Coordinates of C-alpha atoms in Angstrom, one line a residue:
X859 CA 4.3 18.2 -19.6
X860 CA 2.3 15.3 -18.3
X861 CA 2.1 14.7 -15.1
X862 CA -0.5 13.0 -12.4
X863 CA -3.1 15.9 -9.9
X864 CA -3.4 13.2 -7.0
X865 CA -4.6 13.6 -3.8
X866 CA -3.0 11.5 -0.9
X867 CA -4.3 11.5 2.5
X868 CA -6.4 14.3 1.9
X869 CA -8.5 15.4 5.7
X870 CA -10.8 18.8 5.6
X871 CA -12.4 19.9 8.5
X872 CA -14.1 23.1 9.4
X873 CA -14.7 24.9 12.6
X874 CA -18.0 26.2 13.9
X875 CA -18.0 27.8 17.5
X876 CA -17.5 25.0 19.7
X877 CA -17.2 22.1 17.2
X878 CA -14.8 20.6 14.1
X879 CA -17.2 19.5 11.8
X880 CA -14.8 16.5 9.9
X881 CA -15.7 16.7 5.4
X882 CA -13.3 14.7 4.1
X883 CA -11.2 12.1 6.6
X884 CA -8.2 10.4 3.8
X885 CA -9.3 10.9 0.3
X886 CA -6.4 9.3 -2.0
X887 CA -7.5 9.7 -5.8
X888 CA -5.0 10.0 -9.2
X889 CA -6.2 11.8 -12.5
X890 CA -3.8 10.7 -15.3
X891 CA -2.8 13.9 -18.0
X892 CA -5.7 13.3 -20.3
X893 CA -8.5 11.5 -18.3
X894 CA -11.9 12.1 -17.5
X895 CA -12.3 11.5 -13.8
X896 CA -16.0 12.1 -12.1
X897 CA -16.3 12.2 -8.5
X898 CA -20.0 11.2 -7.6
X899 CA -21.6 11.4 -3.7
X900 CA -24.9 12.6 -2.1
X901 CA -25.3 16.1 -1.8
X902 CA -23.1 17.7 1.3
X903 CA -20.7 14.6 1.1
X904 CA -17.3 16.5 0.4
X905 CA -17.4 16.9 -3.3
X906 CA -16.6 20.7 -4.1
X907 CA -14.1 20.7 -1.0
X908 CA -12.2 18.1 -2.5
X909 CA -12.2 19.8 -6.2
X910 CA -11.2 23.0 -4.1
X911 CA -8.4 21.3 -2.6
X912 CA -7.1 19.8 -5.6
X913 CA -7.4 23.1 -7.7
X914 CA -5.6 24.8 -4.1
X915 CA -8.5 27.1 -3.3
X916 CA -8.7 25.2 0.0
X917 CA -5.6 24.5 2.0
X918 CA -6.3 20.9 3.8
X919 CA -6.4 19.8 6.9
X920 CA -4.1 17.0 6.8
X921 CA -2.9 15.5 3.8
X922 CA -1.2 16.6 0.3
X923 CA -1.8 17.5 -3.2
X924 CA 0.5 16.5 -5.5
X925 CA 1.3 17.2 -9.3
X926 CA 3.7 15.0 -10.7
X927 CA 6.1 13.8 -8.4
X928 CA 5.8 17.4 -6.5
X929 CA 4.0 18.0 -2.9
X930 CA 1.9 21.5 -3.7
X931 CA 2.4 21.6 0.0
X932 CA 2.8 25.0 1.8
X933 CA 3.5 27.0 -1.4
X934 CA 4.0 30.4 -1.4
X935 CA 0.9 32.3 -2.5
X936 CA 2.4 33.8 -5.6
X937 CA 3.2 29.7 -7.0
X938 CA -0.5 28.8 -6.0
X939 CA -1.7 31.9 -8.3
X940 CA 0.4 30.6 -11.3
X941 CA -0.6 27.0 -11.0
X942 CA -4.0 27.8 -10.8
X943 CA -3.8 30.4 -13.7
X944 CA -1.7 28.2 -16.2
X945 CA -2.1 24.2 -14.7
X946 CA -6.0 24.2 -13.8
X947 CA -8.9 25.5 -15.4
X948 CA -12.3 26.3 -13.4
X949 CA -15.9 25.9 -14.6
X950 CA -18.7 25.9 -11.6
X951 CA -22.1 25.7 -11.1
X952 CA -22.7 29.2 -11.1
X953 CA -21.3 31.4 -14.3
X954 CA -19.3 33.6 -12.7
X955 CA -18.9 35.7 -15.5
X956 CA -18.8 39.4 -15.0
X957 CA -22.2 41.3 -16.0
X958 CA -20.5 45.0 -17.7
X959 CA -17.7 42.6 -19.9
X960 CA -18.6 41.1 -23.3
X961 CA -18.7 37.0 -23.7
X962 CA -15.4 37.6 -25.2
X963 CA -14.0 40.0 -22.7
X964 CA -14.7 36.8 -20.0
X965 CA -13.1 34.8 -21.8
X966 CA -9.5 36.8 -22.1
X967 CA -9.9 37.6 -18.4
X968 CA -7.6 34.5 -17.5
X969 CA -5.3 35.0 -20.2
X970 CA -5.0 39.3 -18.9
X971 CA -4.1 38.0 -15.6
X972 CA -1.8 35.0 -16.3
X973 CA 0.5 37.4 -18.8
X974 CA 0.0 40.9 -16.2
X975 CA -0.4 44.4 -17.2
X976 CA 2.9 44.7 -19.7
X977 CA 3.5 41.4 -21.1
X978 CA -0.5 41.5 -21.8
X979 CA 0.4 44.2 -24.8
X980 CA 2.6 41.8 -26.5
X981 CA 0.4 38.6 -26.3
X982 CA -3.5 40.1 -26.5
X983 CA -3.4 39.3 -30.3
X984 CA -2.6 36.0 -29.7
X985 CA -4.9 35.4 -26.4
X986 CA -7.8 37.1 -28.5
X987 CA -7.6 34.8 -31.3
X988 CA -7.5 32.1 -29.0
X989 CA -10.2 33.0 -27.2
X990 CA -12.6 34.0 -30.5
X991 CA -11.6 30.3 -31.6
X992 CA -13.0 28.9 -28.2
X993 CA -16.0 30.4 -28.1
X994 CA -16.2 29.0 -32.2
X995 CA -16.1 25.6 -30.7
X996 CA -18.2 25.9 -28.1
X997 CA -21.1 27.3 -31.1
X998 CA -21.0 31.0 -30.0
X999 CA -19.0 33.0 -32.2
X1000 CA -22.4 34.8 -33.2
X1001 CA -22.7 35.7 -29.6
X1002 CA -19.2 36.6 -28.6
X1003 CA -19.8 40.6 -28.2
X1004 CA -23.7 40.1 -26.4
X1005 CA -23.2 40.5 -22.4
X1006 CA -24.3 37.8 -20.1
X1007 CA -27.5 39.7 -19.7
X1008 CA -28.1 39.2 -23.3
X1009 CA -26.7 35.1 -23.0
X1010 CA -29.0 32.5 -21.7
X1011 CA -27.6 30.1 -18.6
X1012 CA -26.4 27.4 -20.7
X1013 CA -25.0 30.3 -23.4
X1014 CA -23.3 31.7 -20.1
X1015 CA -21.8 28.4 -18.9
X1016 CA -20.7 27.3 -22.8
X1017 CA -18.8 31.2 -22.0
X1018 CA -17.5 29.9 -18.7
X1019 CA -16.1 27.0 -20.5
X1020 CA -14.1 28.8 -23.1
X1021 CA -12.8 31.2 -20.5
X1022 CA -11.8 27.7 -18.1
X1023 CA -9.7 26.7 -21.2
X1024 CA -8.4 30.1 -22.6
X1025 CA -5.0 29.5 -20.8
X1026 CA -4.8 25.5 -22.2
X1027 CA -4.9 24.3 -19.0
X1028 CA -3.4 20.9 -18.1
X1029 CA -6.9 19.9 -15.3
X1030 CA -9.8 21.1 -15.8
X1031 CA -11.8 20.9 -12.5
X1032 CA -15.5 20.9 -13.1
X1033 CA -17.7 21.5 -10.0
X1034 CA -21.6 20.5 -11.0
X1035 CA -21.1 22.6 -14.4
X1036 CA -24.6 21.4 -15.3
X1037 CA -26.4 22.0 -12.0
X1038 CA -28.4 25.2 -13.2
X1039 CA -29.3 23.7 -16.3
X1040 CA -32.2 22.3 -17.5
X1041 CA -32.0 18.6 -19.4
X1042 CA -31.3 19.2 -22.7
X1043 CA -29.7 22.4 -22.2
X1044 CA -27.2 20.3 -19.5
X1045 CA -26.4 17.7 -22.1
X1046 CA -25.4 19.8 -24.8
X1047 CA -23.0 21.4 -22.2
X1048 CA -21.7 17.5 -21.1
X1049 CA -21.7 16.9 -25.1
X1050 CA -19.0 19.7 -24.6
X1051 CA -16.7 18.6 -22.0
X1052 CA -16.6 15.4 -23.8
X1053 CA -16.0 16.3 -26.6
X1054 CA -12.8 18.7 -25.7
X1055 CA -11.7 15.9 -23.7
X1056 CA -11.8 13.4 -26.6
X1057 CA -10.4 15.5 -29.5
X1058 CA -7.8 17.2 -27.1
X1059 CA -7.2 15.1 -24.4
X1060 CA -8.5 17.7 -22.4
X1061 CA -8.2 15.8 -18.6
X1062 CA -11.0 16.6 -16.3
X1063 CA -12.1 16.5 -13.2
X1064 CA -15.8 16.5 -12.5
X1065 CA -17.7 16.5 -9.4
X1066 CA -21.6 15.5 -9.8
X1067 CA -24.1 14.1 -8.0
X1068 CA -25.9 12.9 -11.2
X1069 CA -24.9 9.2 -12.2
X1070 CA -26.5 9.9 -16.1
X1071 CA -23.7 12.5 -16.9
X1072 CA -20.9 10.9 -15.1
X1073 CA -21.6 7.6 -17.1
X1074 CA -19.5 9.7 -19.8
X1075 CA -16.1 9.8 -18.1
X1076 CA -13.7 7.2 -17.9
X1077 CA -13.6 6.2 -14.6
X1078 CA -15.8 7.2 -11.4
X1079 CA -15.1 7.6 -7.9
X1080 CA -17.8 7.4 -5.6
X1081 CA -17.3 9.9 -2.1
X1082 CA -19.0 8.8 0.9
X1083 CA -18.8 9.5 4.4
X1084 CA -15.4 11.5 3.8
X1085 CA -13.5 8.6 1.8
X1086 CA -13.5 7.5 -1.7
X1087 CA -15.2 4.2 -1.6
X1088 CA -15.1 2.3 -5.0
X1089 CA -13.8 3.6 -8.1
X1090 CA -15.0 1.9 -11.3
X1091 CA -13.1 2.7 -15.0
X1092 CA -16.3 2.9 -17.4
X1093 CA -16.3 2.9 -21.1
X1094 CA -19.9 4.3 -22.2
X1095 CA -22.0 2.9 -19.6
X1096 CA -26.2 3.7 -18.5
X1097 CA -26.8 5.3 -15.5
X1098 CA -28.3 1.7 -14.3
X1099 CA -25.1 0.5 -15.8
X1100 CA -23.5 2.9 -13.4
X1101 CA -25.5 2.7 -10.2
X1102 CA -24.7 -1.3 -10.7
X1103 CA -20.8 -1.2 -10.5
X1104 CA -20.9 1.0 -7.8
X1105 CA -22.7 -1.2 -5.6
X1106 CA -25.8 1.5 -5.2
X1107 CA -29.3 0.6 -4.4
X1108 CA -31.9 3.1 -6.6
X1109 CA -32.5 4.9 -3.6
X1110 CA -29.3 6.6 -2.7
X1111 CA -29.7 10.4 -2.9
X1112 CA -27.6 10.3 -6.3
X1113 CA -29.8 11.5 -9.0
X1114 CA -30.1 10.6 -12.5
X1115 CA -31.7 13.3 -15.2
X1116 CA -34.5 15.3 -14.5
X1117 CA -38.0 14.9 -15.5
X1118 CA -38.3 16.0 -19.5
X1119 CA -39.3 19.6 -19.4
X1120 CA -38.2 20.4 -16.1
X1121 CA -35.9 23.6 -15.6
X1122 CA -33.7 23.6 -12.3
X1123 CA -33.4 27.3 -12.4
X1124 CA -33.4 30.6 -14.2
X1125 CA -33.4 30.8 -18.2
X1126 CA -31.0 27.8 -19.2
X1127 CA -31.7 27.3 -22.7
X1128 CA -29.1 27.2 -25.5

């Protein structure tokens, strides 16, 4: 079915000891079935609690979450679990992917949980060749029985991917899935994204606060002091290109690519 993720209105605030400390104060965005949306913003601006929100890992302050023409309002916790098992897919910055299971093991995970403990025994054929065919695409089929141990970072996050899309998702909600990674290693993973969202019409949803990667989606929505500011629909644009139409100086606290050769952290080759 395709239908609209939009948020309308959406207010976050969290609560210290003696203060509310205000994130996001009326974010309205729309992501159309089938588009690449990137949400760009300096670093502590509201990006992951937004993509938490929308996904409903967050409840909001003040404000809705909509799919379709349906308020994901004050659901029950058992509808939340089946919209984020079977309408949104996950990928984050950090793996996630559980150290004693195979890469193909993390990637059934969703597909165990979404079907439960009996209906699992008459659909693990199918889930298994599913998930032996994503990790195909995403060029680890030789590595689909090593642990993550045995993967590097970008192998790992390629894994987190393929588990992200297991259950054919209709969102995929992307929170800095190249932030551990060095340069090349974080293009080859973007190379990804793109390419599931152009051959499948994968829609996505990716927060980033680097302008070079989110030059490749097809519109980008700039988050700053708790609002989305300017939105700009992009074909394939530079980050200059980008930076331009969003009205940003060079010196913003949005980053571009890192320096050639320089790692961000851990062992993120391949």
């Amino acid at each position: 079915m395709s239908e609209r993720l939009a948020a309308v209105d959406l207010h976050k605030s969290y609560r210290t000891h003696a203060a509310e400390i205000p994130v996001l104060r009326g974010v309205d965005l729309e992501v159309s079935s089938g588009e690449f949306v990137a949400v760009v913003g300096a670093s502590g601006v509201g990006k992951s609690t937004l993509l938490n929100l929308l996904g409903l890992l967050d409840e909001p302050t003040r404000g809705e979450v909509r799919l379709g023409e349906r308020s994901l309002a004050g659901l029950p916790a058992r509808q939340k679990d089946a919209l984020r098992s079977r309408t949104f897919g996950f990928v984050f910055q950090l793996y996630h992917l559980l150290p004693e299971f195979t890469a193909l093991e993390n990637v059934l995970l969703p597909a165990m949980v979404r079907w439960g403990p009996l209906r699992w025994w008459w659909e693990r054929g199918q889930a298994r060749s599913r998930a032996a065919q994503l990790l195909e695409r995403v060029g680890l089929s030789a590595r689909m029985h090593h642990r993550p141990d045995q993967l590097s970072g970008g192998e790992q996050q390629r894994v987190a991917i393929a588990r992200a899309l297991v259950n054919e998702p209709q969102f995929l909600l992307c929170d800095e899935p190249t932030g551990n990674l060095d340069e090349h290693t974080a293009e080859r993973v973007m190379a990804l994204l793109v390419r599931f969202h152009r051959e499948a019409g994968q829609a996505i949803v990716m927060v980033t606060h680097d302008l070079h990667l989110a030059a490749s989606a097809d519109r980008v929505a700039h988050l700053s002091e708790g609002r989305i500011d300017r939105v700009v629909r992009l074909g394939e644009h530079s980050e200059a290109e980008l930076r331009q139409r969003l009205g940003l100086p060079e010196a913003t606290g949005l980053a571009g690519r890192p320096r050639d050769g320089e790692p961000r952290a851990g062992r993120s080759d391949g």
